[in-house]
PDB file of C-alpha atoms and ligand atoms in Angstrom:
ATOM      1  CA  LYS A 281       7.096  17.560  30.450  1.00 43.00           C
ATOM      2  CA  SER A 282       8.978  16.324  27.424  1.00 50.00           C
ATOM      3  CA  VAL A 283       6.530  13.441  27.127  1.00 54.00           C
ATOM      4  CA  GLN A 284       3.676  15.884  26.929  1.00 57.00           C
ATOM      5  CA  LYS A 285       5.437  17.910  24.295  1.00 54.00           C
ATOM      6  CA  GLU A 286       5.916  14.797  22.252  1.00 53.00           C
ATOM      7  CA  ALA A 287       2.229  13.942  22.573  1.00 53.00           C
ATOM      8  CA  GLN A 288       1.347  17.432  21.381  1.00 55.00           C
ATOM      9  CA  LEU A 289       3.650  17.107  18.429  1.00 52.00           C
ATOM     10  CA  VAL A 290       2.090  13.790  17.513  1.00 52.00           C
ATOM     11  CA  GLN A 291      -1.357  15.345  17.762  1.00 52.00           C
ATOM     12  CA  ALA A 292      -0.284  18.310  15.651  1.00 52.00           C
ATOM     13  CA  SER A 293       1.153  16.075  12.967  1.00 53.00           C
ATOM     14  CA  LYS A 294      -2.033  13.992  12.940  1.00 53.00           C
ATOM     15  CA  LEU A 295      -4.071  17.151  12.414  1.00 53.00           C
ATOM     16  CA  ALA A 296      -1.763  18.261   9.638  1.00 55.00           C
ATOM     17  CA  THR A 297      -2.191  14.861   8.036  1.00 62.00           C
ATOM     18  CA  LEU A 298      -5.962  15.070   8.319  1.00 64.00           C
ATOM     19  CA  GLY A 299      -5.929  18.478   6.675  1.00 67.00           C
ATOM     20  CA  GLU A 300      -3.647  17.236   3.930  1.00 66.00           C
ATOM     21  CA  MET A 301      -5.834  14.201   3.535  1.00 69.00           C
ATOM     22  CA  ALA A 302      -9.013  16.242   3.197  1.00 75.00           C
ATOM     23  CA  ALA A 303      -7.417  18.427   0.532  1.00 73.00           C
ATOM     24  CA  GLY A 304      -6.037  15.338  -1.164  1.00 75.00           C
ATOM     25  CA  ILE A 305      -9.347  13.480  -1.144  1.00 81.00           C
ATOM     26  CA  ALA A 306     -11.147  16.479  -2.588  1.00 83.00           C
ATOM     27  CA  HIS A 307      -8.602  16.691  -5.366  1.00 81.00           C
ATOM     28  CA  GLU A 308      -8.469  12.954  -6.033  1.00 81.00           C
ATOM     29  CA  LEU A 309     -12.230  12.543  -6.199  1.00 88.00           C
ATOM     30  CA  ASN A 310     -12.656  15.614  -8.342  1.00 89.00           C
ATOM     31  CA  GLN A 311     -10.620  14.131 -11.157  1.00 87.00           C
ATOM     32  CA  PRO A 312     -12.757  11.041 -11.745  1.00 90.00           C
ATOM     33  CA  LEU A 313     -15.894  13.110 -11.260  1.00 94.00           C
ATOM     34  CA  ASN A 314     -14.782  15.507 -13.993  1.00 93.00           C
ATOM     35  CA  VAL A 315     -14.128  12.683 -16.405  1.00 93.00           C
ATOM     36  CA  ILE A 316     -17.480  11.064 -15.573  1.00 95.00           C
ATOM     37  CA  LYS A 317     -19.224  14.406 -16.073  1.00 96.00           C
ATOM     38  CA  ILE A 318     -17.656  14.967 -19.480  1.00 95.00           C
ATOM     39  CA  GLY A 319     -18.462  11.432 -20.589  1.00 95.00           C
ATOM     40  CA  SER A 320     -22.041  11.442 -19.361  1.00 95.00           C
ATOM     41  CA  ASP A 321     -22.682  14.942 -20.800  1.00 95.00           C
ATOM     42  CA  PHE A 322     -21.505  13.657 -24.151  1.00 94.00           C
ATOM     43  CA  LEU A 323     -23.809  10.644 -23.966  1.00 93.00           C
ATOM     44  CA  SER A 324     -26.847  12.647 -22.885  1.00 93.00           C
ATOM     45  CA  GLU A 325     -26.236  15.298 -25.539  1.00 93.00           C
ATOM     46  CA  MET A 326     -26.097  12.660 -28.251  1.00 91.00           C
ATOM     47  CA  ALA A 327     -29.211  10.979 -26.892  1.00 89.00           C
ATOM     48  CA  GLY A 328     -31.030  14.306 -26.512  1.00 90.00           C
ATOM     49  CA  ASN A 329     -30.333  15.226 -30.138  1.00 89.00           C
ATOM     50  CA  GLY A 330     -31.461  11.814 -31.275  1.00 87.00           C
ATOM     51  CA  LYS A 331     -28.013  11.144 -32.729  1.00 86.00           C
ATOM     52  CA  SER A 332     -26.631   7.690 -32.830  1.00 89.00           C
ATOM     53  CA  ILE A 333     -23.264   7.046 -31.327  1.00 89.00           C
ATOM     54  CA  ALA A 334     -20.665   4.964 -33.100  1.00 91.00           C
ATOM     55  CA  GLU A 335     -20.166   1.704 -31.269  1.00 93.00           C
ATOM     56  CA  LYS A 336     -16.483   2.447 -30.827  1.00 94.00           C
ATOM     57  CA  ASP A 337     -17.215   5.827 -29.159  1.00 92.00           C
ATOM     58  CA  LEU A 338     -19.886   4.326 -26.965  1.00 93.00           C
ATOM     59  CA  LYS A 339     -17.520   1.630 -25.824  1.00 95.00           C
ATOM     60  CA  GLU A 340     -14.769   4.125 -25.122  1.00 94.00           C
ATOM     61  CA  VAL A 341     -16.928   6.587 -23.194  1.00 94.00           C
ATOM     62  CA  THR A 342     -18.729   3.996 -21.072  1.00 95.00           C
ATOM     63  CA  GLY A 343     -15.442   2.190 -20.428  1.00 94.00           C
ATOM     64  CA  GLU A 344     -13.871   5.433 -19.260  1.00 93.00           C
ATOM     65  CA  ILE A 345     -16.808   6.207 -16.985  1.00 94.00           C
ATOM     66  CA  SER A 346     -16.724   2.763 -15.459  1.00 94.00           C
ATOM     67  CA  GLY A 347     -12.950   2.945 -14.923  1.00 91.00           C
ATOM     68  CA  GLN A 348     -13.252   6.301 -13.185  1.00 91.00           C
ATOM     69  CA  VAL A 349     -16.013   4.999 -10.926  1.00 93.00           C
ATOM     70  CA  ASP A 350     -13.687   2.126  -9.967  1.00 89.00           C
ATOM     71  CA  ARG A 351     -10.959   4.603  -9.179  1.00 86.00           C
ATOM     72  CA  ALA A 352     -13.219   6.739  -6.983  1.00 89.00           C
ATOM     73  CA  ALA A 353     -14.490   3.586  -5.259  1.00 89.00           C
ATOM     74  CA  ALA A 354     -10.905   2.456  -4.572  1.00 83.00           C
ATOM     75  CA  ILE A 355     -10.115   5.804  -2.963  1.00 82.00           C
ATOM     76  CA  ILE A 356     -13.240   5.645  -0.810  1.00 85.00           C
ATOM     77  CA  SER A 357     -12.532   2.082   0.248  1.00 81.00           C
ATOM     78  CA  HIS A 358      -9.005   3.084   1.296  1.00 74.00           C
ATOM     79  CA  MET A 359     -10.407   5.993   3.277  1.00 76.00           C
ATOM     80  CA  ARG A 360     -12.704   3.608   5.071  1.00 77.00           C
ATOM     81  CA  ASP A 361      -9.713   1.461   5.967  1.00 73.00           C
ATOM     82  CA  PHE A 362      -8.018   4.529   7.341  1.00 68.00           C
ATOM     83  CA  ALA A 363     -10.983   5.421   9.512  1.00 69.00           C
ATOM     84  CA  ARG A 364     -11.197   1.886  10.890  1.00 70.00           C
ATOM     85  CA  ILE A 365      -7.553   1.504  11.805  1.00 68.00           C
ATOM     86  CA  ALA A 366      -7.970   2.455  15.460  1.00 68.00           C
ATOM     87  CA  ASP A 367     -11.132   0.341  15.869  1.00 72.00           C
ATOM     88  CA  ILE A 368      -9.389  -2.959  15.543  1.00 78.00           C
ATOM     89  CA  GLU A 369      -7.916  -4.350  18.687  1.00 85.00           C
ATOM     90  CA  ALA A 370      -4.524  -5.890  18.881  1.00 91.00           C
ATOM     91  CA  GLN A 371      -4.144  -9.537  19.803  1.00 94.00           C
ATOM     92  CA  GLU A 372      -1.158 -11.795  20.218  1.00 96.00           C
ATOM     93  CA  MET A 373      -0.263 -13.062  16.771  1.00 97.00           C
ATOM     94  CA  ASP A 374       2.440 -14.746  14.743  1.00 97.00           C
ATOM     95  CA  LEU A 375       3.785 -12.415  12.058  1.00 97.00           C
ATOM     96  CA  ASN A 376       4.688 -15.401   9.873  1.00 97.00           C
ATOM     97  CA  LYS A 377       0.996 -16.137   9.371  1.00 96.00           C
ATOM     98  CA  PRO A 378       0.084 -13.074   7.268  1.00 94.00           C
ATOM     99  CA  ILE A 379       3.329 -13.519   5.294  1.00 96.00           C
ATOM    100  CA  GLN A 380       2.322 -17.045   4.305  1.00 93.00           C
ATOM    101  CA  ASP A 381      -1.258 -16.002   3.554  1.00 91.00           C
ATOM    102  CA  VAL A 382      -0.112 -13.245   1.219  1.00 91.00           C
ATOM    103  CA  PHE A 383       1.652 -15.737  -1.009  1.00 87.00           C
ATOM    104  CA  LYS A 384      -1.385 -17.970  -1.163  1.00 85.00           C
ATOM    105  CA  MET A 385      -3.182 -14.938  -2.522  1.00 83.00           C
ATOM    106  CA  LEU A 386      -0.566 -13.252  -4.727  1.00 89.00           C
ATOM    107  CA  GLY A 387       1.622 -16.206  -5.708  1.00 88.00           C
ATOM    108  CA  GLN A 388      -0.118 -16.764  -9.014  1.00 87.00           C
ATOM    109  CA  GLN A 389       0.092 -13.062  -9.931  1.00 87.00           C
ATOM    110  CA  LEU A 390       3.823 -13.055  -9.272  1.00 92.00           C
ATOM    111  CA  ARG A 391       4.335 -16.196 -11.320  1.00 91.00           C
ATOM    112  CA  LEU A 392       2.518 -14.617 -14.260  1.00 88.00           C
ATOM    113  CA  ARG A 393       4.913 -11.680 -14.129  1.00 90.00           C
ATOM    114  CA  GLU A 394       7.885 -14.011 -13.915  1.00 92.00           C
ATOM    115  CA  ILE A 395       8.779 -12.762 -10.469  1.00 95.00           C
ATOM    116  CA  LYS A 396      10.569 -15.262  -8.267  1.00 95.00           C
ATOM    117  CA  TRP A 397      10.267 -15.161  -4.526  1.00 95.00           C
ATOM    118  CA  GLU A 398      12.173 -16.510  -1.580  1.00 96.00           C
ATOM    119  CA  LEU A 399      10.827 -16.793   1.949  1.00 95.00           C
ATOM    120  CA  HIS A 400      13.349 -16.928   4.754  1.00 97.00           C
ATOM    121  CA  ILE A 401      11.057 -17.452   7.686  1.00 96.00           C
ATOM    122  CA  GLN A 402      12.328 -17.918  11.191  1.00 97.00           C
ATOM    123  CA  GLU A 403      10.195 -20.667  12.705  1.00 96.00           C
ATOM    124  CA  ASN A 404       8.641 -20.106  16.112  1.00 94.00           C
ATOM    125  CA  LEU A 405       8.732 -16.331  16.107  1.00 97.00           C
ATOM    126  CA  PRO A 406       7.679 -14.882  19.439  1.00 97.00           C
ATOM    127  CA  PRO A 407       4.211 -13.290  19.258  1.00 97.00           C
ATOM    128  CA  ILE A 408       3.600  -9.597  18.685  1.00 98.00           C
ATOM    129  CA  MET A 409       0.502  -7.536  19.440  1.00 96.00           C
ATOM    130  CA  GLY A 410      -1.364  -6.850  16.216  1.00 95.00           C
ATOM    131  CA  ASP A 411      -4.211  -7.876  13.967  1.00 93.00           C
ATOM    132  CA  ASN A 412      -3.712 -10.575  11.375  1.00 91.00           C
ATOM    133  CA  ASN A 413      -5.949  -9.049   8.672  1.00 88.00           C
ATOM    134  CA  ARG A 414      -4.506  -5.564   9.036  1.00 90.00           C
ATOM    135  CA  LEU A 415      -0.962  -6.834   8.835  1.00 94.00           C
ATOM    136  CA  GLU A 416      -1.845  -8.983   5.867  1.00 92.00           C
ATOM    137  CA  GLN A 417      -3.083  -5.801   4.221  1.00 89.00           C
ATOM    138  CA  VAL A 418       0.264  -4.115   4.965  1.00 94.00           C
ATOM    139  CA  LEU A 419       2.145  -7.052   3.435  1.00 95.00           C
ATOM    140  CA  ILE A 420      -0.121  -7.054   0.393  1.00 92.00           C
ATOM    141  CA  ASN A 421       0.693  -3.374  -0.131  1.00 93.00           C
ATOM    142  CA  LEU A 422       4.428  -4.017   0.168  1.00 97.00           C
ATOM    143  CA  VAL A 423       4.379  -7.050  -2.123  1.00 96.00           C
ATOM    144  CA  THR A 424       2.216  -5.279  -4.715  1.00 94.00           C
ATOM    145  CA  ASN A 425       4.586  -2.323  -4.739  1.00 96.00           C
ATOM    146  CA  ALA A 426       7.560  -4.672  -5.138  1.00 97.00           C
ATOM    147  CA  ARG A 427       5.774  -6.393  -8.026  1.00 95.00           C
ATOM    148  CA  ASP A 428       5.076  -3.034  -9.699  1.00 95.00           C
ATOM    149  CA  ALA A 429       8.686  -1.927  -9.205  1.00 96.00           C
ATOM    150  CA  MET A 430      10.011  -5.041 -10.980  1.00 96.00           C
ATOM    151  CA  GLU A 431       7.422  -5.266 -13.720  1.00 91.00           C
ATOM    152  CA  LYS A 432       9.398  -3.082 -16.094  1.00 88.00           C
ATOM    153  CA  ASN A 433      12.788  -4.564 -15.323  1.00 91.00           C
ATOM    154  CA  PRO A 434      14.672  -5.005 -18.599  1.00 89.00           C
ATOM    155  CA  ALA A 435      14.847  -8.534 -19.952  1.00 85.00           C
ATOM    156  CA  GLY A 436      17.551 -10.455 -18.153  1.00 85.00           C
ATOM    157  CA  ALA A 437      17.430  -8.274 -15.038  1.00 90.00           C
ATOM    158  CA  GLU A 438      16.540 -10.338 -12.018  1.00 94.00           C
ATOM    159  CA  ARG A 439      13.021 -10.109 -10.652  1.00 96.00           C
ATOM    160  CA  LEU A 440      13.364 -11.366  -7.133  1.00 97.00           C
ATOM    161  CA  LEU A 441      11.221 -10.720  -4.112  1.00 98.00           C
ATOM    162  CA  THR A 442      12.730 -11.772  -0.808  1.00 98.00           C
ATOM    163  CA  ILE A 443      11.011 -11.824   2.545  1.00 97.00           C
ATOM    164  CA  HIS A 444      12.882 -12.400   5.779  1.00 98.00           C
ATOM    165  CA  SER A 445      11.371 -12.734   9.218  1.00 98.00           C
ATOM    166  CA  PHE A 446      13.532 -12.897  12.319  1.00 98.00           C
ATOM    167  CA  THR A 447      13.946 -11.815  15.919  1.00 98.00           C
ATOM    168  CA  ASP A 448      16.262  -8.932  16.732  1.00 97.00           C
ATOM    169  CA  ASN A 449      16.725  -8.324  20.466  1.00 94.00           C
ATOM    170  CA  ASN A 450      13.190  -7.754  21.670  1.00 96.00           C
ATOM    171  CA  ASP A 451      11.711  -7.049  18.235  1.00 98.00           C
ATOM    172  CA  VAL A 452      10.192  -9.157  15.516  1.00 98.00           C
ATOM    173  CA  VAL A 453      11.394  -7.917  12.133  1.00 98.00           C
ATOM    174  CA  VAL A 454      10.163  -8.562   8.609  1.00 98.00           C
ATOM    175  CA  ARG A 455      12.082  -7.340   5.580  1.00 98.00           C
ATOM    176  CA  VAL A 456      10.536  -7.206   2.135  1.00 98.00           C
ATOM    177  CA  SER A 457      13.146  -6.682  -0.596  1.00 98.00           C
ATOM    178  CA  ASP A 458      12.857  -6.366  -4.337  1.00 98.00           C
ATOM    179  CA  THR A 459      15.243  -5.952  -7.244  1.00 97.00           C
ATOM    180  CA  GLY A 460      13.104  -3.286  -8.887  1.00 97.00           C
ATOM    181  CA  HIS A 461      13.738   0.254 -10.103  1.00 96.00           C
ATOM    182  CA  GLY A 462      14.321   1.634  -6.613  1.00 97.00           C
ATOM    183  CA  ILE A 463      13.342   5.024  -5.255  1.00 97.00           C
ATOM    184  CA  ALA A 464      15.135   8.278  -6.050  1.00 96.00           C
ATOM    185  CA  ALA A 465      16.691   9.913  -2.974  1.00 93.00           C
ATOM    186  CA  ASN A 466      14.716  13.112  -3.473  1.00 92.00           C
ATOM    187  CA  ILE A 467      11.355  11.372  -3.157  1.00 93.00           C
ATOM    188  CA  LEU A 468      12.280   8.820  -0.499  1.00 92.00           C
ATOM    189  CA  ASP A 469      10.812  10.873   2.323  1.00 86.00           C
ATOM    190  CA  ARG A 470       7.602  11.567   0.420  1.00 91.00           C
ATOM    191  CA  ILE A 471       6.484   8.019  -0.310  1.00 94.00           C
ATOM    192  CA  PHE A 472       4.570   7.701   2.985  1.00 91.00           C
ATOM    193  CA  GLU A 473       2.515  10.832   2.263  1.00 87.00           C
ATOM    194  CA  PRO A 474      -1.131  10.206   1.454  1.00 83.00           C
ATOM    195  CA  PHE A 475      -1.754  10.406  -2.308  1.00 84.00           C
ATOM    196  CA  PHE A 476       1.910  10.499  -3.234  1.00 88.00           C
ATOM    197  CA  THR A 477       2.324   8.200  -6.217  1.00 90.00           C
ATOM    198  CA  THR A 478       4.651   7.941  -9.182  1.00 94.00           C
ATOM    199  CA  LYS A 479       2.402   5.410 -10.916  1.00 89.00           C
ATOM    200  CA  GLU A 480       0.350   6.162 -13.992  1.00 82.00           C
ATOM    201  CA  VAL A 481      -3.083   7.667 -13.559  1.00 71.00           C
ATOM    202  CA  GLY A 482      -5.503   4.899 -12.659  1.00 68.00           C
ATOM    203  CA  LYS A 483      -2.790   2.556 -11.399  1.00 76.00           C
ATOM    204  CA  GLY A 484      -1.857   4.008  -8.054  1.00 80.00           C
ATOM    205  CA  THR A 485      -3.852   5.842  -5.399  1.00 81.00           C
ATOM    206  CA  GLY A 486      -0.802   6.785  -3.360  1.00 87.00           C
ATOM    207  CA  LEU A 487      -2.543   5.510  -0.238  1.00 86.00           C
ATOM    208  CA  GLY A 488      -0.965   2.089   0.246  1.00 90.00           C
ATOM    209  CA  LEU A 489       2.109   3.167   2.174  1.00 93.00           C
ATOM    210  CA  SER A 490       0.419   5.881   4.218  1.00 89.00           C
ATOM    211  CA  ILE A 491      -2.222   3.398   5.366  1.00 87.00           C
ATOM    212  CA  SER A 492       0.404   0.752   6.019  1.00 92.00           C
ATOM    213  CA  HIS A 493       2.403   3.234   8.072  1.00 92.00           C
ATOM    214  CA  ALA A 494      -0.662   4.167  10.128  1.00 88.00           C
ATOM    215  CA  ILE A 495      -1.532   0.499  10.764  1.00 90.00           C
ATOM    216  CA  VAL A 496       2.002  -0.349  11.840  1.00 93.00           C
ATOM    217  CA  GLU A 497       2.188   2.637  14.190  1.00 91.00           C
ATOM    218  CA  ASP A 498      -1.109   1.639  15.709  1.00 89.00           C
ATOM    219  CA  TYR A 499       0.552  -1.594  16.859  1.00 93.00           C
ATOM    220  CA  ASN A 500       3.613   0.277  18.176  1.00 94.00           C
ATOM    221  CA  GLY A 501       5.726  -0.844  15.268  1.00 96.00           C
ATOM    222  CA  THR A 502       7.815   0.972  12.689  1.00 96.00           C
ATOM    223  CA  LEU A 503       7.862   0.839   8.901  1.00 96.00           C
ATOM    224  CA  THR A 504      11.063   2.069   7.284  1.00 96.00           C
ATOM    225  CA  VAL A 505      12.603   1.982   3.846  1.00 96.00           C
ATOM    226  CA  GLU A 506      16.016   1.738   2.249  1.00 96.00           C
ATOM    227  CA  SER A 507      16.481   1.987  -1.479  1.00 96.00           C
ATOM    228  CA  THR A 508      19.143   2.227  -4.153  1.00 95.00           C
ATOM    229  CA  GLU A 509      17.933   3.714  -7.367  1.00 95.00           C
ATOM    230  CA  GLY A 510      18.199   1.232 -10.191  1.00 93.00           C
ATOM    231  CA  ALA A 511      18.974  -1.664  -7.853  1.00 94.00           C
ATOM    232  CA  GLY A 512      16.096  -2.267  -5.483  1.00 96.00           C
ATOM    233  CA  THR A 513      14.237  -1.467  -2.324  1.00 98.00           C
ATOM    234  CA  THR A 514      13.825  -2.947   1.140  1.00 98.00           C
ATOM    235  CA  PHE A 515      10.976  -2.159   3.492  1.00 98.00           C
ATOM    236  CA  GLU A 516      11.376  -3.145   7.124  1.00 98.00           C
ATOM    237  CA  LEU A 517       8.550  -3.852   9.553  1.00 98.00           C
ATOM    238  CA  ARG A 518       9.528  -3.981  13.220  1.00 98.00           C
ATOM    239  CA  PHE A 519       7.299  -4.759  16.201  1.00 98.00           C
ATOM    240  CA  PRO A 520       8.086  -5.244  19.866  1.00 97.00           C
ATOM    241  CA  VAL A 521       7.618  -8.803  21.136  1.00 97.00           C
ATOM    242  CA  SER A 522       4.386  -8.991  23.115  1.00 96.00           C
ATOM    243  CA  SER A 523       5.106  -8.218  26.758  1.00 89.00           C
ATOM    244  CA  ARG A 524       2.660 -10.954  27.778  1.00 80.00           C
ATOM    245  CA  HIS A 525       5.009 -13.440  26.223  1.00 72.00           C
TER     246      HIS A 525
HETATM  247  P1  ADP B 282       0.801   3.582  -4.913  1.00 72.89           P
HETATM  248  O1  ADP B 282       1.323   2.183  -4.920  1.00 72.89           O
HETATM  249  O2  ADP B 282      -0.680   3.646  -5.157  1.00 72.89           O
HETATM  250  O3  ADP B 282       1.568   4.527  -5.784  1.00 72.89           O
HETATM  251  P2  ADP B 282       1.954   3.734  -2.253  1.00 72.89           P
HETATM  252  O4  ADP B 282       1.676   4.639  -1.108  1.00 72.89           O
HETATM  253  O5  ADP B 282       1.859   2.262  -1.978  1.00 72.89           O
HETATM  254  O6  ADP B 282       0.967   4.146  -3.406  1.00 72.89           O
HETATM  255  O7  ADP B 282       3.406   4.026  -2.847  1.00 72.89           O
HETATM  256  C1  ADP B 282       3.800   5.370  -3.094  1.00 72.89           C
HETATM  257  C2  ADP B 282       4.978   5.424  -4.042  1.00 72.89           C
HETATM  258  O8  ADP B 282       6.148   4.885  -3.412  1.00 72.89           O
HETATM  259  C3  ADP B 282       4.838   4.612  -5.321  1.00 72.89           C
HETATM  260  O9  ADP B 282       4.091   5.305  -6.299  1.00 72.89           O
HETATM  261  C4  ADP B 282       6.303   4.430  -5.726  1.00 72.89           C
HETATM  262  O10 ADP B 282       6.813   5.600  -6.330  1.00 72.89           O
HETATM  263  C5  ADP B 282       7.007   4.311  -4.383  1.00 72.89           C
HETATM  264  N1  ADP B 282       7.278   2.906  -4.029  1.00 72.89           N
HETATM  265  C6  ADP B 282       6.637   2.179  -3.088  1.00 72.89           C
HETATM  266  N2  ADP B 282       7.149   0.933  -3.010  1.00 72.89           N
HETATM  267  C7  ADP B 282       8.145   0.866  -3.917  1.00 72.89           C
HETATM  268  C8  ADP B 282       9.088  -0.165  -4.305  1.00 72.89           C
HETATM  269  N3  ADP B 282       9.085  -1.370  -3.738  1.00 72.89           N
HETATM  270  N4  ADP B 282       9.977   0.152  -5.270  1.00 72.89           N
HETATM  271  C9  ADP B 282      10.005   1.369  -5.846  1.00 72.89           C
HETATM  272  N5  ADP B 282       9.155   2.374  -5.527  1.00 72.89           N
HETATM  273  C10 ADP B 282       8.239   2.130  -4.566  1.00 72.89           C
END
């Protein structure tokens, strides 16, 4: 009986999330559309009146339109990822693999921002059930957020990203820690909400963590956070060791 109740609660919270998502998407797509509308109206009015547009204005307006199209496209691409989450089957995999791949991809970016990183990988991790690409996406989200959190560290403050992987009882655990600005206690429980972002307009979609959370749950894992404002943040991924193992 209690199992059923739990299932109902899960279903109810999924529905609530879908509703929130729909409202969020409408709102998030409306903003770029408004900007595009204003910009294109301006251009067509000038053209219709046979007026010439100063090169500087033309550059600004078309640049703004293009940027807003990118933003809308990023939101749509994230939504597609969301929709696909359940379609991808889990396979036995080594969680160290996506960790290593992420640094092949983002290493250069981190170097450019003078962010150091340390990998403390436990060799021969037991396999978990998951999908390599999806989990790479989760790690990319976590590493990108860590990068963003450290970008504005004052000169002299350490910019260090640390990733640990290890076995804990029957779980495989990955911790991603940064020495960035941290997360204020009053928003800590909101960061997994779709569209919640504290980043400047155009920089964040607020979807990274909610998608990551959904992916991790799909593979029976957990994604949790601990943070000290002004000192840094640690995200923890935890998956049960594959029972086939
Ligand atoms: P986005 O990165 O587009 O804002 P996310 O869902 O990935 O969306 O993150 C939501 C918010 O959580 C961020 O805007 C930021 O406020 C906070 N956050 C996430 N990761 C970190 C981190 N490592 N350090 C500090 N704040 C973080």
